Amino acid sequence: MHLPLKHKLATVLLVLSTANAVSNTALAATNEQFFPLANYRVGAYASSGIPVWAGMIDYLRYINEVEGGINGVKLVWQECETEWTAEKGIECYERFKNGLNGAPVAVYQPNGAPAAYALADKAAADKIPLITLGYGRTEATDGSVFPYNFPVMLTFYSEASAVINYIAQREGGLDRLKGKKIATVYHDSAYGRETQSPLALLAEKYGFENIQIPVADPGNEQSAQWRQVRQLKPDWVFLRTWGVSTPVAIKTAARFGFPVERIIGDIWASSDEDVLPTGEAGKGYLALTPYPGGSEFEIHKRIKQHILDQGKSDLKDPKSFGSVYYNSGLVNAAIAVEAIRAGQQKFGHRPLNGEEGRWGLEHLNIDEARLKAIGFYGLMQPLKLSCSDHEGGGAAKVQQWDGSRWTLITDWVQADRETLRPLIEAKSNAYAKEKGITPRSCASED
Amino acid sequence: MNQHSHSLPASYDAAPLELTRRAWPWPLLTLLLVAFVLIPVLGDDYWLNAILIPFLILSLAGLGLNLLTGYTGQTSVGAAGFMAVGAFATYSLLLRVPGLPLPLALVGGGIIAAGVGFVFGIPSNRIKGFYLMVTTLAAQFFLEWVFTKFPWFYNYASSGTISAPRLELFGYDLHSPLGRYLLVLTSVVLLTWIAVNLVRSQIGRNWMAIRDMDTAAAVIGISVDRHKRLAFAVSSFYLGVAGALWAFAYLGTASASSFDINRSFQILFIIIIGGMGSIAGNFIGAAFISLLPLLLNQIGQGLLSGMVDAGQLQNLQKIIFGMLIIWFLVKEPEGLIRLLANLGERLKAWPLRF
């Protein structure tokens, strides 16, 4: 009885190993750019991740099949499961950093805060730029200290400033903020605490009362917090929760009678999945996002025609097409593609390595004309990066939930980045000192 | 005079003392030679950073917990909390004590963790078994909370994360993968050597007596409470060093959430699967827990990618991994080390079994 089993096992192993060898040799690359997909399809955050990867893969397919690659350079990608953890994230990065069958890596998206922090130094040592959209180290905006980290579009500091500017819009001007009460209900974690220092600075500048109310992880019971909100009667609540704590917050707020139209969710509390479980309570909820939901943008028409309708989409649930997370995947992929395109203008139409990818990112300039050309106008803000500015945009739109979908109620609300810059520089200088880094001179970069 | 066929055995006085003379431990020496010489020469970044460094650190953490759970019989699910203490304490020492060499900072972090472990071990005087486990669970959550709540521990960084200020030893920069690998390997080898001797010493034997039956141990004159607390302290020392290495030699950065309850469970599983009350079992358990998923992943990626939906492929690996754990534990509840020992015994008799 034992022998046949062993025999079978040996045969299976043999078949496995030969199949592996064949598939490896068949993929020998010539003119290909590797696009690593460090993603999470299992674990606690899988449900939010899955539409993001669909957006990314659909866009990469669109670039390959409709546009014939980036200036003729085809994209290849491979997935690696991180489970949103640092250690799996490191494993994926190490697996991918030398490219795939000769196709090099130009930019890397860690897709997860723990991995982004863990990879910051490693990627700098390996000269591979990390793109972190809407998360990651805020102080990495200062590219002179963090040459390989790109917290593009909207850092947590800019997010705080944008929300204050939006409230000022609603109140009728920045001078009207004086004496207002703005409460921040935040997930008590590294992510939740990031906005404390910029909000303190802005409160001092504009004279509003800055109230900070923590919610312990995971946040599925928030009566105490919202009782406190009810007592303090703030004019606005800035909701910086995450995952399960967002719908719980909205429902608890309704129970304590706090008006939902006065709650503004942040970038990680702005997806369809955050509000769908709230039912009636979520109607009128506001949220800030650099990649609004909606499927009427030009890129959606193109992807629908060439990918979705051809049955080539990675989406499991077609209803997610145009959801906030799907669109974030599109925007993430588009930034990477445009950075490679920018790099190709200097280095020629060929696959780029990490150093060349960084050059491309630092010379990335997606203006309105370019946004219209690639079909992202309205979905993505103009983005111009440089050596000293690794963030670029710093704007967000505010969307409102009507019970079934998001409607945009503002144009881009710009953050006051000049006011926050000294804070960022203080942090980046402290980091440089702690690590013994000599900041490079951005004036000498071309 | 035919010496060969007719000689009698020599008298006791003249007989060679085989019992006391130690044979050279050739397998162990070969292993060390491979680890210290061959792997640094052959290993690439992926092997060092993604496979060997985490494997060694998890083995060390397993060893720490095994001293407490496997040798002294005190169940703990707070292992990651003590790792966090070690990581944050080492960070504080490196940051706030200028000129402190790295080994001393690691030892210091371990000693501080040992102190905290000692304090959380005090309830073991009165409570046992599952009840004690609950206090260690409390330790886990309390410590995690402390390192999120008080910004002093992470030097007021906006993100609540700590990162290694400097990894250097006698002027050598240990930041390269190889440097970090050698740092981890040296620490693990030294601490394992100490542990092997510790469990063979009077203290180790007392621990095992307490594990087997604490009333009997008290009757024969072992100070049970003192030895339990000592086990907590020593175990936490090991976990503290492992935590510091995890933060600085592996991740390069850490926050309280790097040491959450899942890490505690992971370490508990390492010792359950590897083998309670065994030193080598920790290494086998750590290999099983940390390396097997990678192997499954590589096989899955190489064979089935494109054919099976990516999400289902990931879930499939989890299922296979879980089934393997169950299968091994059903086959041998005492852990993989016992399975290997049995296999060794059978191989000795092979093929002339009767």
CSV table of C-alpha atoms in Angstrom, one decimal, chain A residues 181-413:
chain,number,residue,atom,x,y,z
A,181,LYS,CA,-15.0,72.8,16.8
A,182,ILE,CA,-13.5,70.1,14.6
A,183,ALA,CA,-13.2,66.7,16.1
A,184,THR,CA,-11.1,64.0,14.6
A,185,VAL,CA,-12.2,60.4,15.3
A,186,TYR,CA,-9.2,58.3,14.5
A,187,HIS,CA,-8.1,54.7,14.4
A,188,ASP,CA,-5.6,54.5,17.2
A,189,SER,CA,-2.6,53.3,15.2
A,190,ALA,CA,0.3,54.8,13.3
A,191,TYR,CA,-2.0,55.6,10.4
A,192,GLY,CA,-4.6,57.3,12.7
A,193,ARG,CA,-2.0,59.4,14.5
A,194,GLU,CA,-0.4,60.9,11.4
A,195,THR,CA,-2.7,63.8,11.1
A,196,GLN,CA,-2.3,65.0,14.7
A,197,SER,CA,0.6,67.3,14.1
A,198,PRO,CA,-0.7,69.0,11.0
A,199,LEU,CA,-4.1,69.5,12.5
A,200,ALA,CA,-2.5,71.0,15.6
A,201,LEU,CA,-0.6,73.5,13.4
A,202,LEU,CA,-3.7,74.4,11.4
A,203,ALA,CA,-5.8,74.8,14.5
A,204,GLU,CA,-3.2,77.3,15.8
A,205,LYS,CA,-3.2,79.1,12.5
A,206,TYR,CA,-6.9,79.4,11.9
A,207,GLY,CA,-8.1,79.3,15.5
A,208,PHE,CA,-10.5,76.4,15.5
A,209,GLU,CA,-10.7,74.0,18.3
A,210,ASN,CA,-8.9,70.7,17.6
A,211,ILE,CA,-10.4,67.7,19.3
A,212,GLN,CA,-8.8,64.3,19.0
A,213,ILE,CA,-10.8,61.1,19.8
A,214,PRO,CA,-9.1,57.8,19.4
A,215,VAL,CA,-10.8,54.5,18.5
A,216,ALA,CA,-8.9,51.4,19.6
A,217,ASP,CA,-8.3,48.7,16.9
A,218,PRO,CA,-10.4,47.1,15.5
A,219,GLY,CA,-13.1,49.6,16.5
A,220,ASN,CA,-16.3,47.5,16.3
A,221,GLU,CA,-17.7,49.2,19.5
A,222,GLN,CA,-17.6,53.0,19.5
A,223,SER,CA,-20.4,54.1,21.9
A,224,ALA,CA,-17.9,55.8,24.2
A,225,GLN,CA,-16.4,57.8,21.4
A,226,TRP,CA,-19.7,59.0,20.0
A,227,ARG,CA,-21.1,59.8,23.4
A,228,GLN,CA,-18.1,62.1,23.8
A,229,VAL,CA,-18.8,63.6,20.4
A,230,ARG,CA,-22.4,64.2,21.4
A,231,GLN,CA,-21.2,66.0,24.6
A,232,LEU,CA,-18.7,68.2,22.8
A,233,LYS,CA,-21.0,69.0,19.9
A,234,PRO,CA,-18.4,69.6,17.3
A,235,ASP,CA,-19.3,71.4,14.1
A,236,TRP,CA,-17.6,68.8,12.0
A,237,VAL,CA,-16.2,65.4,12.5
A,238,PHE,CA,-13.2,64.2,10.5
A,239,LEU,CA,-13.4,60.4,10.4
A,240,ARG,CA,-10.1,58.7,10.1
A,241,THR,CA,-11.1,55.1,10.7
A,242,TRP,CA,-10.3,52.0,8.7
A,243,GLY,CA,-11.9,48.7,7.8
A,244,VAL,CA,-14.7,47.7,10.1
A,245,SER,CA,-14.4,50.8,12.2
A,246,THR,CA,-15.8,53.0,9.5
A,247,PRO,CA,-19.4,51.6,9.1
A,248,VAL,CA,-19.5,51.1,12.9
A,249,ALA,CA,-18.6,54.8,13.3
A,250,ILE,CA,-21.3,56.0,10.9
A,251,LYS,CA,-24.0,53.8,12.5
A,252,THR,CA,-23.0,54.7,16.0
A,253,ALA,CA,-23.1,58.4,15.1
A,254,ALA,CA,-26.6,58.0,13.8
A,255,ARG,CA,-27.6,56.3,17.0
A,256,PHE,CA,-26.3,59.2,19.0
A,257,GLY,CA,-27.9,61.7,16.7
A,258,PHE,CA,-24.9,63.2,15.2
A,259,PRO,CA,-25.8,64.4,11.6
A,260,VAL,CA,-24.1,62.2,9.0
A,261,GLU,CA,-23.7,65.2,6.6
A,262,ARG,CA,-21.3,66.7,9.1
A,263,ILE,CA,-18.9,63.7,9.0
A,264,ILE,CA,-16.1,63.7,6.5
A,265,GLY,CA,-14.4,60.4,5.9
A,266,ASP,CA,-10.7,60.3,5.0
A,267,ILE,CA,-9.1,58.5,2.1
A,268,TRP,CA,-9.2,55.1,3.8
A,269,ALA,CA,-12.9,55.6,4.8
A,270,SER,CA,-14.1,56.6,1.4
A,271,SER,CA,-14.9,53.4,-0.4
A,272,ASP,CA,-18.2,51.8,-1.4
A,273,GLU,CA,-17.4,48.9,1.0
A,274,ASP,CA,-17.2,51.4,3.9
A,275,VAL,CA,-20.7,52.7,3.5
A,276,LEU,CA,-22.7,49.9,2.0
A,277,PRO,CA,-23.2,48.1,5.4
A,278,THR,CA,-24.6,51.3,7.0
A,279,GLY,CA,-27.8,51.3,5.0
A,280,GLU,CA,-30.0,54.4,5.7
A,281,ALA,CA,-27.6,55.8,8.3
A,282,GLY,CA,-24.9,56.4,5.7
A,283,LYS,CA,-27.0,58.6,3.4
A,284,GLY,CA,-25.4,61.9,3.1
A,285,TYR,CA,-22.0,60.8,4.4
A,286,LEU,CA,-19.1,62.8,3.0
A,287,ALA,CA,-15.7,61.5,2.1
A,288,LEU,CA,-12.4,62.8,0.8
A,289,THR,CA,-10.6,61.0,-2.0
A,290,PRO,CA,-7.9,61.5,-4.6
A,291,TYR,CA,-9.5,58.9,-6.8
A,292,PRO,CA,-13.3,59.4,-6.8
A,293,GLY,CA,-15.8,56.6,-7.6
A,294,GLY,CA,-17.7,56.6,-10.8
A,295,SER,CA,-17.6,54.8,-14.2
A,296,GLU,CA,-18.3,57.7,-16.5
A,297,PHE,CA,-14.7,58.9,-17.0
A,298,GLU,CA,-13.1,58.5,-20.4
A,299,ILE,CA,-10.8,55.7,-19.3
A,300,HIS,CA,-13.8,53.7,-18.2
A,301,LYS,CA,-15.3,53.9,-21.6
A,302,ARG,CA,-12.1,52.7,-23.2
A,303,ILE,CA,-11.6,49.9,-20.7
A,304,LYS,CA,-15.2,48.8,-21.0
A,305,GLN,CA,-15.0,48.6,-24.8
A,306,HIS,CA,-11.6,46.9,-25.0
A,307,ILE,CA,-11.3,44.8,-21.9
A,308,LEU,CA,-14.6,44.4,-20.0
A,309,ASP,CA,-16.8,43.7,-23.0
A,310,GLN,CA,-14.1,41.3,-24.4
A,311,GLY,CA,-14.3,39.3,-21.3
A,312,LYS,CA,-10.6,40.0,-20.4
A,313,SER,CA,-11.3,41.9,-17.2
A,314,ASP,CA,-9.9,40.7,-13.9
A,315,LEU,CA,-13.1,41.8,-12.1
A,316,LYS,CA,-15.0,39.1,-10.4
A,317,ASP,CA,-18.0,41.2,-9.7
A,318,PRO,CA,-18.9,43.6,-12.6
A,319,LYS,CA,-20.7,45.9,-10.2
A,320,SER,CA,-17.3,46.9,-8.8
A,321,PHE,CA,-16.5,48.5,-12.1
A,322,GLY,CA,-16.0,52.2,-11.3
A,323,SER,CA,-16.0,51.7,-7.5
A,324,VAL,CA,-13.5,53.8,-5.5
A,325,TYR,CA,-11.1,50.9,-5.0
A,326,TYR,CA,-11.2,49.8,-8.7
A,327,ASN,CA,-10.5,53.4,-9.7
A,328,SER,CA,-7.6,53.6,-7.2
A,329,GLY,CA,-6.1,50.6,-9.0
A,330,LEU,CA,-6.5,52.5,-12.3
A,331,VAL,CA,-4.8,55.6,-10.9
A,332,ASN,CA,-2.0,53.6,-9.3
A,333,ALA,CA,-1.3,51.8,-12.5
A,334,ALA,CA,-1.5,55.0,-14.6
A,335,ILE,CA,1.1,56.8,-12.4
A,336,ALA,CA,3.5,53.9,-12.8
A,337,VAL,CA,3.0,53.7,-16.6
A,338,GLU,CA,3.3,57.5,-17.0
A,339,ALA,CA,6.5,57.5,-14.9
A,340,ILE,CA,8.0,54.8,-17.1
A,341,ARG,CA,6.9,56.9,-20.2
A,342,ALA,CA,8.6,59.9,-18.7
A,343,GLY,CA,11.8,58.0,-18.1
A,344,GLN,CA,11.7,56.6,-21.7
A,345,GLN,CA,11.9,60.1,-23.0
A,346,LYS,CA,15.4,60.4,-21.6
A,347,PHE,CA,16.6,56.9,-21.8
A,348,GLY,CA,15.0,55.7,-25.0
A,349,HIS,CA,12.1,53.4,-25.7
A,350,ARG,CA,13.3,50.4,-23.8
A,351,PRO,CA,12.6,48.7,-20.5
A,352,LEU,CA,14.0,50.8,-17.6
A,353,ASN,CA,15.7,49.8,-14.4
A,354,GLY,CA,15.0,51.3,-10.9
A,355,GLU,CA,17.4,54.3,-11.2
A,356,GLU,CA,15.9,55.2,-14.6
A,357,GLY,CA,12.4,54.7,-13.1
A,358,ARG,CA,13.3,57.2,-10.4
A,359,TRP,CA,14.4,59.7,-12.9
A,360,GLY,CA,11.1,59.3,-14.7
A,361,LEU,CA,9.2,59.8,-11.5
A,362,GLU,CA,11.1,62.9,-10.5
A,363,HIS,CA,10.4,64.4,-14.0
A,364,LEU,CA,6.8,63.2,-14.1
A,365,ASN,CA,4.5,65.9,-15.3
A,366,ILE,CA,0.9,64.9,-15.9
A,367,ASP,CA,-0.8,68.1,-16.8
A,368,GLU,CA,-4.5,68.6,-17.8
A,369,ALA,CA,-3.8,68.0,-21.5
A,370,ARG,CA,-2.0,64.7,-20.6
A,371,LEU,CA,-4.8,63.7,-18.3
A,372,LYS,CA,-7.3,64.2,-21.2
A,373,ALA,CA,-5.1,62.2,-23.6
A,374,ILE,CA,-4.9,59.2,-21.3
A,375,GLY,CA,-8.6,59.5,-20.3
A,376,PHE,CA,-8.1,60.3,-16.6
A,377,TYR,CA,-9.4,63.8,-16.7
A,378,GLY,CA,-11.5,64.3,-13.6
A,379,LEU,CA,-10.5,61.0,-12.1
A,380,MET,CA,-7.0,62.1,-11.3
A,381,GLN,CA,-5.5,65.4,-10.5
A,382,PRO,CA,-2.6,67.0,-12.4
A,383,LEU,CA,0.6,65.6,-10.9
A,384,LYS,CA,4.0,67.2,-11.1
A,385,LEU,CA,6.9,65.7,-9.2
A,386,SER,CA,10.4,66.9,-8.7
A,387,CYS,CA,13.5,66.1,-6.7
A,388,SER,CA,12.4,68.2,-3.7
A,389,ASP,CA,8.7,67.4,-4.1
A,390,HIS,CA,7.8,63.7,-4.2
A,391,GLU,CA,4.1,64.3,-3.5
A,392,GLY,CA,3.0,66.5,-6.4
A,393,GLY,CA,-0.7,67.1,-6.3
A,394,GLY,CA,-2.0,67.5,-2.8
A,395,ALA,CA,-5.6,67.8,-3.7
A,396,ALA,CA,-8.7,65.7,-3.2
A,397,LYS,CA,-12.4,65.7,-4.2
A,398,VAL,CA,-15.3,65.4,-1.8
A,399,GLN,CA,-17.9,62.9,-2.6
A,400,GLN,CA,-21.2,62.2,-1.0
A,401,TRP,CA,-23.0,58.9,-0.6
A,402,ASP,CA,-26.6,58.9,-1.6
A,403,GLY,CA,-27.5,55.4,-0.4
A,404,SER,CA,-26.4,53.6,-3.6
A,405,ARG,CA,-23.6,55.5,-5.2
A,406,TRP,CA,-21.1,58.3,-4.7
A,407,THR,CA,-21.7,61.7,-6.2
A,408,LEU,CA,-19.0,64.3,-6.5
A,409,ILE,CA,-19.9,67.5,-4.8
A,410,THR,CA,-16.7,69.5,-5.2
A,411,ASP,CA,-13.9,70.0,-7.7
A,412,TRP,CA,-10.3,69.4,-6.5
A,413,VAL,CA,-9.8,70.9,-3.0
